[in-house]
Short mmCIF file of C-alpha atoms in Angstrom, two decimals:
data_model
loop_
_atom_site.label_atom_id
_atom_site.label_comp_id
_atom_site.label_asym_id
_atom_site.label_seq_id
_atom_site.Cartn_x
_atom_site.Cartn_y
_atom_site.Cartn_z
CA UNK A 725 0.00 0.00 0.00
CA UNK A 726 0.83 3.39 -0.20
CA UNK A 727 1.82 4.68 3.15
CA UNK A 728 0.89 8.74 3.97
CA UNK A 729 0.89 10.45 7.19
CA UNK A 730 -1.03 14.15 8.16
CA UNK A 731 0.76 16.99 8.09
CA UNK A 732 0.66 19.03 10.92
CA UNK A 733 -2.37 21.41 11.59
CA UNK A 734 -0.58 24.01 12.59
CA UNK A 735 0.42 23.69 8.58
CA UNK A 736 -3.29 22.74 7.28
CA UNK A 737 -4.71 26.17 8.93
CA UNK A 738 -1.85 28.13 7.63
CA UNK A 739 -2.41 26.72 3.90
CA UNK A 740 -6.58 27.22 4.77
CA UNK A 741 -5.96 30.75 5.85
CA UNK A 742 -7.87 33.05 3.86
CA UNK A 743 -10.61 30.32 2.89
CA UNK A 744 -14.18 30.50 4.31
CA UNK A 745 -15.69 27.10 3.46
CA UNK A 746 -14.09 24.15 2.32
CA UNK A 747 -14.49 20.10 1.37
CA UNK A 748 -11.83 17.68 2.86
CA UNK A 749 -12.11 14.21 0.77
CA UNK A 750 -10.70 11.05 2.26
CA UNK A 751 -10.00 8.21 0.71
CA UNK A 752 -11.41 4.93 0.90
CA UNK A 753 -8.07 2.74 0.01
CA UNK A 754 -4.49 2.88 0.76
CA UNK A 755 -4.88 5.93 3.21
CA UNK A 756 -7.52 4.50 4.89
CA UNK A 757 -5.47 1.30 6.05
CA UNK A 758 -2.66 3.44 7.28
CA UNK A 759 -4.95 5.25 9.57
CA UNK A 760 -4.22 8.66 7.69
CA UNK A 761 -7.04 9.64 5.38
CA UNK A 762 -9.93 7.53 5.78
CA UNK A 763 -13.25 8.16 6.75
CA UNK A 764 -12.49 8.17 10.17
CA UNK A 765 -9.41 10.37 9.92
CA UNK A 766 -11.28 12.60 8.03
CA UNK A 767 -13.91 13.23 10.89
CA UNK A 768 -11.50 14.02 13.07
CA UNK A 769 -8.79 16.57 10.99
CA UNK A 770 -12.02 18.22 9.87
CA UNK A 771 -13.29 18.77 13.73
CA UNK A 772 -9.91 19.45 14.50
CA UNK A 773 -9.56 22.02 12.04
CA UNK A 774 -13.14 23.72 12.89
CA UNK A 775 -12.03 24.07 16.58
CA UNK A 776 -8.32 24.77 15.68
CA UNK A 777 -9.41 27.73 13.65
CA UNK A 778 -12.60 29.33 15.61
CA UNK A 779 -9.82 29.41 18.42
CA UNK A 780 -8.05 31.73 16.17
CA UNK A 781 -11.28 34.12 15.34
CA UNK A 782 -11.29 32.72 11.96
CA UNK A 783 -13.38 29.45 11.45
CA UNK A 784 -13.52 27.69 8.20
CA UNK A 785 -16.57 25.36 7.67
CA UNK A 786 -15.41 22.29 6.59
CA UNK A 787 -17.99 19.83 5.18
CA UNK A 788 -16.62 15.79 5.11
CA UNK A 789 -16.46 13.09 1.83
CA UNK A 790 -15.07 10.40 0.58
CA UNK A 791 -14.17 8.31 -2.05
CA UNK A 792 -13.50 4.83 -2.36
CA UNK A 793 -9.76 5.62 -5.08
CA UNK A 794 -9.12 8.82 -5.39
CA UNK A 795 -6.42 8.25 -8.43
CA UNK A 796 -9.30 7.19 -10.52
CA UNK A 797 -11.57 9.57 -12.10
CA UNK A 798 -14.41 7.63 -12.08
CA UNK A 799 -14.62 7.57 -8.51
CA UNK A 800 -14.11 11.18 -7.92
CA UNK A 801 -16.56 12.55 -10.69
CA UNK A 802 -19.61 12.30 -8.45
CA UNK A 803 -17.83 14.97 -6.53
CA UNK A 804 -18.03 17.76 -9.59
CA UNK A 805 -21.67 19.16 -8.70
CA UNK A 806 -20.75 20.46 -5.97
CA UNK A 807 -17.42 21.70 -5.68
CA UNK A 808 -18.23 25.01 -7.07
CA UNK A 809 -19.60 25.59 -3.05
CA UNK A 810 -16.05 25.68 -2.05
CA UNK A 811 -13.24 27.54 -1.98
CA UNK A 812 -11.11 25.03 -1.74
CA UNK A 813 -10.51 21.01 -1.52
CA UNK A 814 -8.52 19.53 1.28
CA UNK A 815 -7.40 16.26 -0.02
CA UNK A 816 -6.52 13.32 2.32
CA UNK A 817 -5.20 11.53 -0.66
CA UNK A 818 -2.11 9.96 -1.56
CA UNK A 819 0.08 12.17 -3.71
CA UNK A 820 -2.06 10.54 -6.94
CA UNK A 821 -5.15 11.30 -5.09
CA UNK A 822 -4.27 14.94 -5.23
CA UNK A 823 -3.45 15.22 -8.57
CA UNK A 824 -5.95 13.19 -9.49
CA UNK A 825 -8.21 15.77 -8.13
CA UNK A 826 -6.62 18.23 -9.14
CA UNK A 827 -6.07 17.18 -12.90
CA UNK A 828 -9.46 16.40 -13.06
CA UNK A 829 -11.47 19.70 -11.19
CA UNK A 830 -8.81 22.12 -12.67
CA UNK A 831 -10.45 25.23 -11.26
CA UNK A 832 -11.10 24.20 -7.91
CA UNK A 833 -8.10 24.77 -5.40
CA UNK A 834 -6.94 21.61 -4.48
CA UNK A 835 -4.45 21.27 -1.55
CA UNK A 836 -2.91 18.20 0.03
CA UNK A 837 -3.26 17.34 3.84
CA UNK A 838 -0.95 14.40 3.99
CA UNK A 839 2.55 13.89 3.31
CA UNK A 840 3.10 10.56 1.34
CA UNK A 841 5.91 8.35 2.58
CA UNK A 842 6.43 5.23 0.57
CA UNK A 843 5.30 1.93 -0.47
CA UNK A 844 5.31 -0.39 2.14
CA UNK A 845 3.34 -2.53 4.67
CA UNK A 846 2.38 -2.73 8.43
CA UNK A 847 5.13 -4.93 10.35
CA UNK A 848 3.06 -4.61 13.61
CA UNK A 849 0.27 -2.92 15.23
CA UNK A 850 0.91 0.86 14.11
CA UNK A 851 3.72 0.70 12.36
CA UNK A 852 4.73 1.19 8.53
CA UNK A 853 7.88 0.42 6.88
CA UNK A 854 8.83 0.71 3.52
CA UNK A 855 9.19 -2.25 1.17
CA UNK A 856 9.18 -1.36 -2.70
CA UNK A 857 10.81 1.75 -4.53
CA UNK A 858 9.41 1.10 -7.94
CA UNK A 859 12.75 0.36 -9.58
CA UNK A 860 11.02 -1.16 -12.50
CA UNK A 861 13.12 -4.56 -12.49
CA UNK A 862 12.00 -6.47 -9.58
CA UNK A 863 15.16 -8.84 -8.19
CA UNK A 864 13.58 -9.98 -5.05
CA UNK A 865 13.40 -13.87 -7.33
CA UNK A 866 17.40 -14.09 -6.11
CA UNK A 867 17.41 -12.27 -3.10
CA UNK A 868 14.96 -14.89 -1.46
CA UNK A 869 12.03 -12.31 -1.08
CA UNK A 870 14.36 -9.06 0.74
CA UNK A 871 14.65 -6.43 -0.98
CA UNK A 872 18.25 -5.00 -0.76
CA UNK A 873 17.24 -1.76 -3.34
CA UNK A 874 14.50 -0.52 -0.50
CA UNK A 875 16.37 -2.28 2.37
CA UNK A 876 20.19 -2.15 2.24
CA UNK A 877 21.25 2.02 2.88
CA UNK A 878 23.49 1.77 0.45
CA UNK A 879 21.07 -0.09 -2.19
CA UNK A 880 23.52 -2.92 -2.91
CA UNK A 881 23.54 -6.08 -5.29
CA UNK A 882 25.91 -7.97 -3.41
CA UNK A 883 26.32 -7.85 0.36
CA UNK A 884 26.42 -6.91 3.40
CA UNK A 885 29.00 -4.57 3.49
CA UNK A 886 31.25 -4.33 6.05
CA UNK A 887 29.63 -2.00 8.01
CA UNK A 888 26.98 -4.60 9.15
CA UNK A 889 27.44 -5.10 12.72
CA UNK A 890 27.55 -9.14 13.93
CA UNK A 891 23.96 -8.93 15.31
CA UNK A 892 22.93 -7.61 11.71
CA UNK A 893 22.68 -4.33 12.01
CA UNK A 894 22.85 -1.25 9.53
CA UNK A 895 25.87 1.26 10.32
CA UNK A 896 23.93 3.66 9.35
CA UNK A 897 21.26 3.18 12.50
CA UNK A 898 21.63 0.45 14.88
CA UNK A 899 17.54 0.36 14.10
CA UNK A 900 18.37 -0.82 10.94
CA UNK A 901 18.21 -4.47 10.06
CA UNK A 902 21.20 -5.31 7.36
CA UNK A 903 19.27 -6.73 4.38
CA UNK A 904 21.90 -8.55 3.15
CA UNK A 905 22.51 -10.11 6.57
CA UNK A 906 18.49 -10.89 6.28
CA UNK A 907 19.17 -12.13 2.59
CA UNK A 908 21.90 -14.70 3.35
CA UNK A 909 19.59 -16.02 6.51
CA UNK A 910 16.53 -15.95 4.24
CA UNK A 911 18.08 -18.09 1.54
CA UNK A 912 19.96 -20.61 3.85
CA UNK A 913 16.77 -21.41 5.15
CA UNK A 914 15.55 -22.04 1.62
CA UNK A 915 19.15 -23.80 1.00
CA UNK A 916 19.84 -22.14 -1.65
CA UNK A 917 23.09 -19.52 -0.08
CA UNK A 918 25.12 -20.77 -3.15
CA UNK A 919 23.60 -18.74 -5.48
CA UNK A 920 24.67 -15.82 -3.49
CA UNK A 921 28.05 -16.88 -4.28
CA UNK A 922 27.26 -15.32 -7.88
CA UNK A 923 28.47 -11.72 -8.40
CA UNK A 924 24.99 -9.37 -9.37
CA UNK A 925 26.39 -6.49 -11.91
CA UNK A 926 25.60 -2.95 -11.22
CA UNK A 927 21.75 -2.75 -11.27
CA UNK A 928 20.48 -1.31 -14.42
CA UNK A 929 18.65 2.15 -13.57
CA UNK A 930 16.93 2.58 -16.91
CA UNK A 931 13.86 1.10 -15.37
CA UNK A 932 13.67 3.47 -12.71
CA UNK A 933 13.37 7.16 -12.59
CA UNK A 934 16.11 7.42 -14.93
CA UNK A 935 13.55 8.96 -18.20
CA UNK A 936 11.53 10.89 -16.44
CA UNK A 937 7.72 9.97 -15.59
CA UNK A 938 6.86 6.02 -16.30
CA UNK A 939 3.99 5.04 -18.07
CA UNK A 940 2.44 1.57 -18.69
CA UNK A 941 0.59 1.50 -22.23
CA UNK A 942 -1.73 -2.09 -22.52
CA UNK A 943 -2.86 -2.05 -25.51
CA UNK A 944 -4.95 -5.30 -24.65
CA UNK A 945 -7.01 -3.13 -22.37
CA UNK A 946 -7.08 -0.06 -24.66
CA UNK A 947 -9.86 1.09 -26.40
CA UNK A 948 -9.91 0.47 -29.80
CA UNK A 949 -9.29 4.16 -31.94
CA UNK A 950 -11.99 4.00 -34.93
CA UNK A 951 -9.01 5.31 -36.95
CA UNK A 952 -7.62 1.48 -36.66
CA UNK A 953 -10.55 0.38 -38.77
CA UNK A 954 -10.86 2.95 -41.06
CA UNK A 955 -9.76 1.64 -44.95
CA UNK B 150 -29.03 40.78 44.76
CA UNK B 151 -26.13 37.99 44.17
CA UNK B 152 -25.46 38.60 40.64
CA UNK B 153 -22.29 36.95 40.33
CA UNK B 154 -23.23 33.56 38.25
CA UNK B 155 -21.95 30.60 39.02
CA UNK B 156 -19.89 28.41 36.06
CA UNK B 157 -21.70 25.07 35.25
CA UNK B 158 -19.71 23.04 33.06
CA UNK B 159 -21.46 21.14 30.08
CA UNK B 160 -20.19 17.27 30.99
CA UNK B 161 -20.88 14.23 28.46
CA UNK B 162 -20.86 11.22 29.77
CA UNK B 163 -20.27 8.51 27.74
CA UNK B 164 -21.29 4.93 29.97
CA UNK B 165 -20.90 1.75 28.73
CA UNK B 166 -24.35 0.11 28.55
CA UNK B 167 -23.24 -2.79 30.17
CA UNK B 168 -21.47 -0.95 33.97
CA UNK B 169 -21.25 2.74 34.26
CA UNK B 170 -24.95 3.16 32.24
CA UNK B 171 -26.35 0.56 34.29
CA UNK B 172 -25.13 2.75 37.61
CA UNK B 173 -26.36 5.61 36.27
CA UNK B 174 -30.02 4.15 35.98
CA UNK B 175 -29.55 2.86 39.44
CA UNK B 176 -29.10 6.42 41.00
CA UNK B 177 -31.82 7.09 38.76
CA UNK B 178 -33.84 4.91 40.64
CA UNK B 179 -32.61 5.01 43.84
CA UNK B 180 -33.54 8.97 43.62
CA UNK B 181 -30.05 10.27 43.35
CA UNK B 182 -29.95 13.84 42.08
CA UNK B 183 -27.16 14.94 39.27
CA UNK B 184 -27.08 18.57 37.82
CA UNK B 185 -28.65 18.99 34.21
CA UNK B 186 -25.98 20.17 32.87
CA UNK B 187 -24.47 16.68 32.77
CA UNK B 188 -25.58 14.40 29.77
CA UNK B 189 -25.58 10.86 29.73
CA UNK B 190 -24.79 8.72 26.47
CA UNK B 191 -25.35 4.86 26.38
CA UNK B 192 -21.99 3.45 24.71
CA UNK B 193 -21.99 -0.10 23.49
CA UNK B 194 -18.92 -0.64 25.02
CA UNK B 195 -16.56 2.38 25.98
CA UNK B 196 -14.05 0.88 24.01
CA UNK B 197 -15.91 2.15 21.09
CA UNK B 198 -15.00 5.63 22.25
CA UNK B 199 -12.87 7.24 18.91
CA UNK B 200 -11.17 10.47 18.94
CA UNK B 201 -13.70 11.86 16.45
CA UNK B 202 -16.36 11.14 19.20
CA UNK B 203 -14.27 13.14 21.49
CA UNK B 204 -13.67 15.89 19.24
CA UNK B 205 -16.91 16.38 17.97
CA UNK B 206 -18.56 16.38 21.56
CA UNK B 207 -16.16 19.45 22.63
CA UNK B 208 -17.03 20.81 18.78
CA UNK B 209 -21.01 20.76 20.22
CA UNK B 210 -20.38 22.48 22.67
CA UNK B 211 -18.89 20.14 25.91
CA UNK B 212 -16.84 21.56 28.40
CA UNK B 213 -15.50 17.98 30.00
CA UNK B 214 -16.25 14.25 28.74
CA UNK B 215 -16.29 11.77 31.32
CA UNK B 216 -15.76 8.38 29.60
CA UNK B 217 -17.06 5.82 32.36
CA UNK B 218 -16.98 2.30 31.77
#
């Protein structure tokens, strides 16, 4: 999931200032498993943010939605009649969400209450870590399920280095686990450490954020352009 | 004439059906008086209380919250 946390609301009522009524939208997925923008979350910024800012002499009304994805438009179009009753849209949406949002209601003010984090998972009760970067070309087949590109500090394809303590740590934070150190365990378990013994090149970047925005084109799922069928 | 008013804080209560509700009805009964400025709210279980419950109370209008269960 994509993992998000609030940003503060000493922040949120300094990007409201100046706005008399707004709409905070939750959302229904990712954000709502992390406990940041869900339905529930979104009850209590928007109280928060009532009382936060009638303390200050200057309330904002802030009605409450939400959507189930808010980085698809067909989720967030039932929202369009009746934006133009706000002067803004406080979005407890992923990054996507937001621009999602904002791509799709480009003159309504859309601004982002959470700070996204990273792609990850919960490892126990309350807490996130992060478990994916999106490097395009996914190794964790001979790594034994760790990955070293979101795990090991210094991202490396052959490991640990030598600043992994005995007990497995990270050098750069004792807190750290040593994903390599996890890797070797992993695959002696699975008895397979001697294909560790195999030197990994340099990891090829071109998959990553190396051109600029990706994009995934199916065209099995496209719709078909009339042109295509035109003689 | 004493005109100097005396503060009366707006308490919810929020009682779990099951304890702090039941002891509620049972000074009820047994013709114990409480000030109406305190307002009693059946919970399921208290451990249903959320902080948007809290909020929203002192957002109506509360001055305290007693959560009794």
């Amino acid at each position: 999931m994509i993992v998000a946390e609030q940003k503060p609301v000493a922040t949120l009522k300094e990007m409201l200032r100046g706005k008399r009524k707004i709409l905070a939208v939750g959302c229904g997925t990712c954000v709502a498993v992390c406990f940041a923008g869900g339905k529930r979350e979104v009850g209590i910024l928007a109280a928060a943010l009532r009382m936060a800012t009638e303390l200050d002499g200057a309330r904002v009304e802030i009605d409450e939605a939400i959507v189930q994805r808010q980085c698809e438009y067909e989720y967030i179009d039932p929202l369009k009649d009746k934006l133009n009753q706000y002067d803004a849209v406080l979005s407890l949406g992923c990054g996507v969400g937001v621009q999602t949002l904002a791509d799709r209601f480009q003159t309504t003010r859309i601004l982002p209450a959470l700070n996204t984090k990273f792609m990850g998972g919960p490892t126990e009760q309350g807490v996130w870590e992060e478990r994916c970067q999106g490097c395009g070309n996914c190794l964790l087949d001979v790594t034994g399920g760790i990955c070293p590109i979101t795990r090991c500090s210094k991202q490396l394809m052959n490991g640990p280095c030598g600043g992994t303590d005995t007990g497995g740590r990270c050098e750069v934070d004792k807190e750290i686990p040593c994903a390599w150190y996890m890797i070797w365990e992993r695959m002696e378990k699975l008895g397979l450490q001697d294909e560790l013994m195999e030197v990994r090149p340099p990891k090829d970047w071109s998959t990553s954020r190396d051109g600029g925005v990706r994009k995934i084109v199916r065209m099995d799922l496209r719709k078909p352009d009339p042109k295509d069928f035109q003689e | 004439m004493n005109t100097e008013t005396v503060y009366e804080p707006n308490i919810v209560a929020l009682c779990c059906m099951h304890c702090a509700y039941a002891a509620a009805d049972l000074a009820g009964s047994s013709r114990f008086g409480y000030p109406p400025s305190l307002k009693i709210v059946a919970m399921p279980c208290t451990g249903r209380t959320d902080m948007g419950h809290l909020l929203k109370t002192f957002e109506d209008g509360a001055d305290g919250i007693l959560v009794a269960g």
